[in-house]
Coordinates of C-alpha atoms and ligand atoms in Angstrom, one line a residue:
M59 CA -0.2 0.1 -0.1
S60 CA 1.4 3.2 -1.0
N61 CA 0.9 6.1 1.9
R62 CA -2.5 7.6 2.6
M63 CA -0.9 11.1 3.1
W64 CA 1.6 11.6 0.4
G65 CA 0.5 8.5 -2.0
G66 CA 0.0 10.8 -5.0
R67 CA 3.9 10.4 -6.1
Y68 CA 4.7 7.1 -4.2
E69 CA 3.9 3.9 -6.0
S70 CA 5.6 1.5 -3.3
A71 CA 5.3 1.0 0.5
P72 CA 8.4 1.6 2.5
A73 CA 10.9 -1.0 3.4
A74 CA 10.3 -2.8 6.4
I75 CA 13.4 -1.1 8.1
M76 CA 12.4 2.2 6.8
E77 CA 9.1 2.1 9.0
E78 CA 10.9 0.8 12.0
I79 CA 13.5 3.8 11.8
N80 CA 11.0 6.3 10.9
A81 CA 8.1 5.6 12.8
S82 CA 7.8 7.8 16.1
I83 CA 4.3 6.5 17.0
G84 CA 5.8 4.1 19.5
F85 CA 6.6 7.2 21.5
D86 CA 4.7 10.4 20.5
Q87 CA 1.6 8.9 21.2
K88 CA 2.0 10.7 24.5
L89 CA 1.4 13.6 22.6
W90 CA -2.3 12.8 21.6
R91 CA -4.1 15.2 23.9
Q92 CA -2.0 18.2 22.6
D93 CA -2.3 17.1 19.0
I94 CA -6.0 17.1 19.3
R95 CA -6.0 20.3 21.2
G96 CA -4.2 21.7 18.3
S97 CA -6.3 20.4 15.8
L98 CA -9.5 21.7 17.4
A99 CA -8.0 25.4 17.5
H100 CA -6.7 25.1 14.2
V101 CA -10.2 23.9 12.6
A102 CA -12.1 26.8 14.5
M103 CA -9.8 29.2 13.2
L104 CA -10.2 27.8 9.6
A105 CA -13.9 28.1 10.1
A106 CA -13.6 31.9 11.6
T107 CA -11.4 32.8 8.5
G108 CA -13.7 31.1 5.9
I109 CA -11.2 28.9 4.8
V110 CA -13.4 25.9 5.6
T111 CA -17.2 25.9 5.9
K112 CA -18.8 26.0 9.4
S113 CA -20.5 22.6 8.5
D114 CA -17.0 20.8 7.9
A115 CA -15.5 22.6 10.7
K116 CA -18.3 21.3 12.8
A117 CA -17.8 17.5 11.3
I118 CA -14.1 17.7 12.0
A119 CA -14.0 19.0 15.5
Q120 CA -17.0 16.3 16.4
G121 CA -14.7 13.7 14.6
L122 CA -11.7 14.9 16.7
Q123 CA -13.7 14.6 20.0
S124 CA -14.4 11.0 19.0
V125 CA -11.0 10.5 18.3
A126 CA -10.3 11.5 21.9
K127 CA -12.5 9.5 23.2
E128 CA -11.3 6.3 21.4
I129 CA -7.5 7.0 22.6
E130 CA -8.8 7.9 26.1
S131 CA -10.7 4.8 26.5
G132 CA -8.1 2.6 24.9
T133 CA -9.9 1.2 22.0
F134 CA -8.0 3.2 19.2
T135 CA -5.3 1.0 17.4
F136 CA -2.1 3.0 16.7
S137 CA -0.6 2.0 13.3
R138 CA 3.1 1.9 12.8
A139 CA 2.5 2.3 9.3
L140 CA 1.0 5.8 10.0
E141 CA 4.3 6.7 11.3
D142 CA 3.3 9.1 14.1
I143 CA 0.6 10.6 16.2
H144 CA -0.3 13.5 13.7
M145 CA -1.2 10.7 10.9
N146 CA -2.6 8.4 13.2
V147 CA -5.3 10.8 14.5
E148 CA -6.0 12.1 10.8
S149 CA -6.2 8.8 9.3
R150 CA -8.6 8.0 12.1
L151 CA -10.4 11.0 11.5
A152 CA -10.9 10.5 7.9
D153 CA -12.5 6.8 8.7
L154 CA -14.9 8.4 11.1
I155 CA -16.0 11.5 9.2
G156 CA -15.0 10.9 5.5
P157 CA -13.7 13.8 2.9
P158 CA -14.1 16.7 5.2
A159 CA -11.4 15.4 7.3
G160 CA -9.2 16.2 4.3
R161 CA -9.6 19.9 4.8
L162 CA -8.1 19.7 8.5
H163 CA -4.4 20.0 7.1
T164 CA -5.2 23.4 5.2
G165 CA -2.6 26.1 6.0
R166 CA -0.4 23.7 8.1
S167 CA 1.9 21.3 8.2
R168 CA 3.3 18.2 10.4
N169 CA 6.3 20.5 10.9
D170 CA 4.5 23.2 12.8
Q171 CA 2.1 20.5 14.2
V172 CA 4.7 18.7 15.9
A173 CA 6.5 22.0 17.0
L174 CA 3.2 23.0 18.5
D175 CA 2.3 19.6 20.4
M176 CA 6.1 19.2 21.8
R177 CA 5.7 22.8 23.4
L178 CA 2.5 22.2 24.9
W179 CA 3.7 19.2 26.5
V180 CA 6.7 20.7 27.5
R181 CA 4.7 23.7 29.0
D182 CA 2.2 21.6 30.8
T183 CA 5.0 19.4 32.3
V184 CA 7.0 22.6 33.5
D185 CA 3.9 23.7 35.0
E186 CA 3.2 20.5 36.9
L187 CA 7.2 20.3 37.9
G188 CA 6.8 23.9 39.3
V189 CA 4.0 22.6 41.7
Q190 CA 6.3 19.6 42.9
I191 CA 9.0 21.7 43.5
A192 CA 6.9 24.0 45.6
E193 CA 5.8 21.0 47.5
L194 CA 9.3 20.0 48.3
Q195 CA 10.4 23.3 49.3
T196 CA 7.4 23.4 51.6
A197 CA 8.2 20.1 53.3
L198 CA 12.0 21.3 53.6
A199 CA 11.0 24.5 55.0
E200 CA 8.5 22.7 57.7
K201 CA 11.2 20.7 58.8
A202 CA 14.0 23.7 59.0
A203 CA 11.3 25.4 60.9
Q204 CA 11.0 22.5 63.5
H205 CA 14.8 22.2 63.8
A206 CA 15.9 25.7 63.6
D207 CA 18.3 25.2 66.6
A208 CA 19.6 21.8 66.0
I209 CA 23.0 21.8 65.9
M210 CA 25.2 20.3 63.1
P211 CA 28.4 20.2 61.7
G212 CA 28.8 22.5 58.7
F213 CA 31.2 21.2 56.2
T214 CA 33.4 22.6 53.9
H215 CA 36.0 19.9 51.6
L216 CA 33.6 17.4 53.7
Q217 CA 35.5 18.5 56.7
S218 CA 34.1 19.9 59.6
A219 CA 34.3 23.5 59.4
Q220 CA 32.0 25.4 61.8
P221 CA 28.8 24.3 63.5
T222 CA 25.6 25.2 61.9
T223 CA 21.9 24.1 62.3
F224 CA 19.9 21.5 60.5
G225 CA 17.3 23.8 59.7
H226 CA 20.0 26.3 58.1
H227 CA 21.3 23.4 56.1
L228 CA 17.8 22.4 54.9
L229 CA 17.0 26.0 53.8
A230 CA 19.9 25.9 51.7
Y231 CA 18.1 23.4 49.3
V232 CA 15.2 25.5 49.2
E233 CA 16.9 28.5 48.3
M234 CA 18.7 26.4 45.5
L235 CA 15.1 24.8 44.5
G236 CA 13.8 28.4 44.7
R237 CA 16.0 29.2 41.8
D238 CA 15.3 26.0 40.1
A239 CA 11.6 27.1 39.9
S240 CA 12.4 30.5 38.6
R241 CA 14.7 29.0 36.0
F242 CA 11.7 27.0 34.8
A243 CA 9.4 29.8 34.9
D244 CA 11.7 31.9 32.7
A245 CA 12.0 29.1 30.1
R246 CA 8.3 29.0 30.3
K247 CA 7.9 32.5 29.4
R248 CA 10.3 32.5 26.5
M249 CA 8.5 29.2 25.0
N250 CA 5.1 30.7 25.2
E251 CA 4.7 31.7 21.8
C252 CA 2.7 29.7 19.2
P253 CA 4.4 27.9 16.3
L254 CA 1.2 27.0 14.6
G255 CA 0.6 28.3 11.1
A256 CA 4.2 28.5 10.3
A257 CA 3.3 25.6 8.1
A258 CA 6.2 23.5 6.4
L259 CA 8.6 26.4 7.1
C260 CA 7.5 29.6 5.1
G261 CA 4.0 30.1 6.2
T262 CA 1.0 29.9 4.2
S263 CA -1.0 31.7 1.5
F264 CA -4.3 31.1 3.1
P265 CA -5.6 34.1 5.2
I266 CA -5.3 32.1 8.3
D267 CA -5.4 33.9 11.9
R268 CA -2.3 32.8 14.0
H269 CA -3.2 35.4 16.6
M270 CA -6.5 33.7 17.1
T271 CA -5.1 30.1 17.4
A272 CA -2.2 31.5 19.4
K273 CA -4.7 33.1 22.0
E274 CA -7.1 29.9 21.9
L275 CA -4.1 27.4 23.1
G276 CA -3.0 30.3 25.8
F277 CA 0.1 31.3 24.1
D278 CA 1.1 35.2 24.6
R279 CA 1.5 35.5 20.7
P280 CA 2.5 34.0 17.7
T281 CA 6.1 33.1 16.9
A282 CA 7.3 35.8 14.7
N283 CA 9.4 33.9 12.1
S284 CA 8.4 30.7 10.6
L285 CA 11.4 29.3 9.6
D286 CA 12.7 29.7 13.3
S287 CA 9.1 28.4 14.4
V288 CA 9.8 24.7 13.0
G289 CA 13.4 24.7 13.0
D290 CA 14.4 25.0 16.7
R291 CA 14.0 23.2 19.8
D292 CA 15.7 25.4 22.1
F293 CA 12.6 25.4 24.1
A294 CA 12.9 21.8 25.0
L295 CA 16.8 22.7 25.5
E296 CA 15.8 25.2 28.0
A297 CA 13.5 22.9 29.8
L298 CA 16.1 20.0 29.9
S299 CA 18.7 22.4 31.1
A300 CA 16.5 23.6 33.9
A301 CA 15.6 19.9 35.0
S302 CA 19.2 19.0 35.0
I303 CA 20.1 21.6 37.3
C304 CA 17.2 20.7 39.5
A305 CA 18.5 17.1 39.3
M306 CA 21.6 18.0 40.0
H307 CA 20.6 19.8 43.5
L308 CA 18.5 17.0 44.5
S309 CA 21.3 14.4 43.7
R310 CA 23.4 16.6 46.0
F311 CA 20.9 16.2 48.8
A312 CA 20.5 12.6 47.8
E313 CA 24.2 12.0 48.4
E314 CA 23.9 13.6 51.9
I315 CA 21.2 11.5 52.7
V316 CA 23.5 8.6 51.6
L317 CA 26.1 9.8 53.9
W318 CA 23.8 10.8 56.9
T319 CA 22.1 7.4 57.1
T320 CA 25.3 5.5 57.5
P321 CA 26.1 4.2 61.0
Q322 CA 29.4 6.5 60.7
F323 CA 27.5 9.7 60.5
G324 CA 24.3 8.7 61.9
F325 CA 22.6 12.1 61.4
V326 CA 19.2 11.1 60.3
K327 CA 17.2 7.7 60.2
L328 CA 14.9 7.0 57.4
S329 CA 11.8 4.5 58.1
D330 CA 10.8 1.3 56.5
K331 CA 9.3 3.3 53.9
F332 CA 12.2 4.8 52.0
T333 CA 14.8 2.1 52.8
T334 CA 15.1 -1.6 51.8
G335 CA 16.8 -4.3 53.6
S336 CA 19.8 -6.4 52.4
S337 CA 19.0 -10.1 51.6
I338 CA 22.0 -11.3 53.2
M339 CA 23.3 -8.5 56.0
P340 CA 20.2 -8.6 58.5
Q341 CA 21.6 -5.3 60.0
K342 CA 21.5 -3.3 56.8
R343 CA 18.9 -0.4 55.9
N344 CA 19.9 0.7 52.5
P345 CA 18.8 4.3 51.4
D346 CA 17.8 3.0 47.8
A347 CA 15.5 6.1 46.9
A348 CA 18.3 8.5 47.8
E349 CA 20.5 6.4 45.7
L350 CA 18.3 6.4 42.7
V351 CA 17.6 9.9 43.0
R352 CA 21.5 10.4 42.9
G353 CA 21.7 7.7 40.0
K354 CA 18.6 9.1 37.9
T355 CA 20.3 12.3 37.4
G356 CA 22.6 11.1 35.0
R357 CA 19.6 10.1 32.5
V358 CA 18.3 13.8 33.1
V359 CA 21.7 15.2 32.1
G360 CA 22.2 12.8 29.4
A361 CA 18.9 13.8 27.9
L362 CA 20.1 17.3 27.7
N363 CA 23.3 16.5 25.9
A364 CA 21.9 14.3 23.5
L365 CA 19.4 16.8 22.5
L366 CA 22.2 19.2 22.3
I367 CA 24.3 17.0 20.0
V368 CA 21.2 16.0 18.0
M369 CA 20.6 19.9 17.2
K370 CA 24.2 21.5 16.9
G371 CA 24.7 20.4 13.0
L372 CA 21.3 20.8 11.7
P373 CA 21.0 23.5 9.0
L374 CA 17.6 25.3 8.8
T375 CA 14.6 24.5 9.1
Y376 CA 13.4 20.9 10.0
G377 CA 15.1 17.9 10.0
K378 CA 14.1 14.4 10.7
D379 CA 16.7 14.3 13.3
M380 CA 14.5 16.4 15.2
Q381 CA 12.1 13.6 16.0
E382 CA 15.1 12.7 18.2
D383 CA 13.9 15.2 20.7
K384 CA 10.8 13.5 22.1
E385 CA 12.1 10.3 24.0
G386 CA 14.7 12.1 25.8
V387 CA 12.7 14.9 27.2
F388 CA 9.7 12.5 27.8
D389 CA 12.1 10.4 30.0
A390 CA 14.1 13.3 31.5
L391 CA 10.9 15.4 32.9
S392 CA 9.3 12.4 34.1
T393 CA 12.5 10.9 36.0
L394 CA 13.0 14.5 37.5
S395 CA 8.9 14.3 38.7
L396 CA 9.6 10.9 40.2
C397 CA 12.8 12.2 42.0
L398 CA 11.3 15.3 43.3
A399 CA 8.3 13.1 44.6
A400 CA 10.7 10.5 46.1
T401 CA 12.7 13.5 47.9
T402 CA 9.6 15.0 49.0
G403 CA 8.7 11.8 50.7
M404 CA 12.3 11.4 52.3
V405 CA 12.3 14.7 53.7
R406 CA 9.0 13.9 55.2
D407 CA 10.1 10.8 56.8
M408 CA 13.5 11.5 57.8
E409 CA 14.3 12.1 61.7
P410 CA 17.3 13.9 62.7
Q411 CA 19.2 12.4 65.3
L412 CA 19.7 15.7 67.3
E413 CA 22.2 14.3 70.0
T414 CA 24.5 12.5 67.2
M415 CA 24.3 15.5 65.2
K416 CA 25.1 18.0 68.0
A417 CA 28.2 15.8 69.5
A418 CA 29.6 15.6 65.7
A419 CA 29.5 19.5 65.4
G420 CA 31.8 19.7 68.4
V421 CA 34.2 17.6 66.9
G422 CA 37.4 18.7 64.5
Y423 CA 37.8 22.2 66.2
A424 CA 34.7 23.7 64.7
T425 CA 34.9 26.8 66.9
A426 CA 38.2 27.6 66.0
T427 CA 37.1 30.5 63.9
D428 CA 34.9 31.6 67.3
L429 CA 38.2 31.9 69.0
A430 CA 39.6 33.7 66.1
D431 CA 37.1 36.2 66.2
W432 CA 37.3 36.7 69.8
L433 CA 40.6 37.5 69.7
V434 CA 39.9 40.2 67.0
R435 CA 36.9 41.5 68.8
T436 CA 38.2 41.6 72.3
L437 CA 42.0 42.2 72.1
K438 CA 41.6 44.1 69.0
T439 CA 44.1 41.5 67.1
P440 CA 44.3 41.8 63.4
F441 CA 42.4 38.6 62.0
R442 CA 45.8 37.3 60.3
E443 CA 47.5 37.2 63.5
A444 CA 44.3 35.8 65.4
H445 CA 44.3 33.1 62.7
H446 CA 47.8 32.2 63.5
I447 CA 47.3 32.2 67.6
T448 CA 44.2 30.0 67.1
G449 CA 46.3 27.6 65.0
R450 CA 48.8 27.2 67.6
I451 CA 46.2 26.9 70.3
V452 CA 44.4 24.3 68.2
G453 CA 47.9 22.4 67.7
L454 CA 48.2 22.3 71.4
A455 CA 44.7 21.0 71.9
S456 CA 45.2 18.4 69.1
A457 CA 48.6 17.2 70.7
R458 CA 46.8 16.4 73.8
G459 CA 44.1 15.3 72.4
V460 CA 41.2 17.3 73.8
G461 CA 38.7 19.9 72.3
L462 CA 39.5 23.5 72.7
E463 CA 37.1 24.2 75.7
D464 CA 39.0 21.3 77.5
L465 CA 42.2 23.5 77.4
S466 CA 43.0 25.4 80.8
L467 CA 43.3 29.0 80.5
A468 CA 47.1 28.7 81.8
E469 CA 47.7 26.7 78.5
M470 CA 46.1 29.2 76.5
Q471 CA 47.8 32.1 78.0
G472 CA 50.9 30.0 77.0
V473 CA 50.3 30.8 73.6
D474 CA 49.1 34.7 74.3
P475 CA 49.0 36.1 77.6
R476 CA 46.3 38.5 77.0
I477 CA 43.7 35.9 76.6
T478 CA 41.2 36.1 79.7
R479 CA 38.7 33.7 81.1
D480 CA 36.0 35.1 79.0
V481 CA 37.3 33.2 76.1
F482 CA 35.4 30.3 77.2
A483 CA 32.0 31.6 76.4
V484 CA 32.5 31.4 72.6
L485 CA 33.8 27.9 72.5
G486 CA 30.9 25.9 72.8
V487 CA 29.0 25.1 69.6
E488 CA 25.7 26.6 70.8
K489 CA 27.3 29.8 71.3
S490 CA 28.8 29.8 68.2
V491 CA 25.9 29.2 66.0
K492 CA 23.6 31.8 68.1
S493 CA 26.6 34.5 67.7
R494 CA 26.3 34.0 63.7
L495 CA 23.4 36.9 63.1
S496 CA 24.6 38.5 60.0
Y497 CA 22.2 38.3 57.5
G498 CA 21.9 34.8 55.7
G499 CA 24.0 33.4 58.8
T500 CA 23.2 30.4 60.7
A501 CA 21.9 31.9 64.2
P502 CA 18.5 29.8 65.1
A503 CA 16.8 33.5 65.1
N504 CA 17.8 33.7 61.5
V505 CA 16.7 30.5 60.6
K506 CA 13.5 30.9 61.9
K507 CA 12.7 34.1 60.3
Q508 CA 13.8 32.7 56.9
A509 CA 11.9 29.4 57.5
Q510 CA 8.6 31.4 58.1
R511 CA 9.5 33.9 54.9
W512 CA 9.5 30.7 52.9
L513 CA 6.6 29.2 54.2
K514 CA 4.4 32.4 53.7
A515 CA 5.9 32.9 50.2
L516 CA 5.0 29.1 49.0
A517 CA 1.5 29.2 50.6
K518 CA 0.4 32.0 48.2
P519 CA -1.0 30.8 45.1
K520 CA 0.8 31.7 42.0
K521 CA -0.5 34.2 39.8
Ligands
LIG272 N1 7.0 12.6 13.5 C1 7.8 13.8 13.2 C2 8.6 14.6 14.3 O1 8.3 14.2 15.3 C3 6.6 14.8 12.8 C4 7.2 15.9 11.8 C5 7.3 15.1 10.6 N2 7.5 16.3 9.5 C6 8.2 15.7 8.2 N3 8.1 16.7 7.3 N4 8.5 14.5 8.1 O2 9.5 15.5 14.1

């Protein structure tokens, strides 16, 4: 059988392997809602502009609704011979309503049709991801408010650096996720132009109304250049890029959960809901969900890379290579959605081990900076000199195998005779944390305020 859509010039059917490499219906059937939505908007415009008669338009619209019902209820048979979702829908429409179906494709092409469908899908998905990010932020900010003063070690180089609080640490991720959400929102703004009506690549001679279809489909305006409209996928790349950065953030947090749940750290506990046991080692509780969030990030970043490579050598405008945008975009964005949901679940589930974290916060001379700051403040020592004096005191404590607060005043005065008993007030982890009141600093009073600020902002419904 020669092809129903372009059979005019074609005498024979494609080779089996041609059909296999060419067909996208196996994955682009995911776009059926967007495809039908786009066609409904298109046909309403064709009728409004008098390009098709009102009665044909009515038949087409009703036919499209029937196709939608068939797909929704699972009775629709997708055919690989019909290549993609666009031709599957149109062919079924012809079965259902006969000749008027042939008028639907007036003034458009599969090139603008697929560009539209993908934009709609990515836009819908980006909106859902925005909601999920806000849910995760809320879970984190609630935990942070609850543990604003739970002391834990802050790390640089994964070495104990200064004491911080669990709440402050969680709020760092709330900030990162806030930027992730704003990256998606930016991408959405730029992608919100309608390519429908660019037709194959040069627009059309029919008196179509692109402003009407753009408005109907919720776009801010139609795209301004027809070649660009069918020839770029930067909207998908931007979404993948925002997704990659977000996944990277989730992966870092997942890595921390993996570390924190080891017996060596013991900072948090996850319940049976988010861990698995070992088939051979009865003592094990493996943080599989966290490991998978970390691992799946590779797929998301991989999809971004893959599409950049697909696009980078393509001359304008559409090339069939661009069909390769779909699987990666679908997989990456649904993977991110799964990772966001799993991370939200883990945050709600996790129980910080307050005593263990606090004990760890004092290890490794984490209050050495407080000692140096005391020397600067009280003795007016220049900071560089204070750093040296502190270094020698830390060396002394380390040689004796004790904490800074365990040294005697005499021992400290052996290093610098100006030191007084007051110094002990700053050597405890609580004092250290409370004193860091600079804006954005770790003091529990700050952390409480920041957590409340976020919770208030997150509770507000978005425009
Ligand atoms: N299935 C195609 C894709 O996903 C639709 C566009 C086909 N256009 C064409 N001129 N062959 O890219």
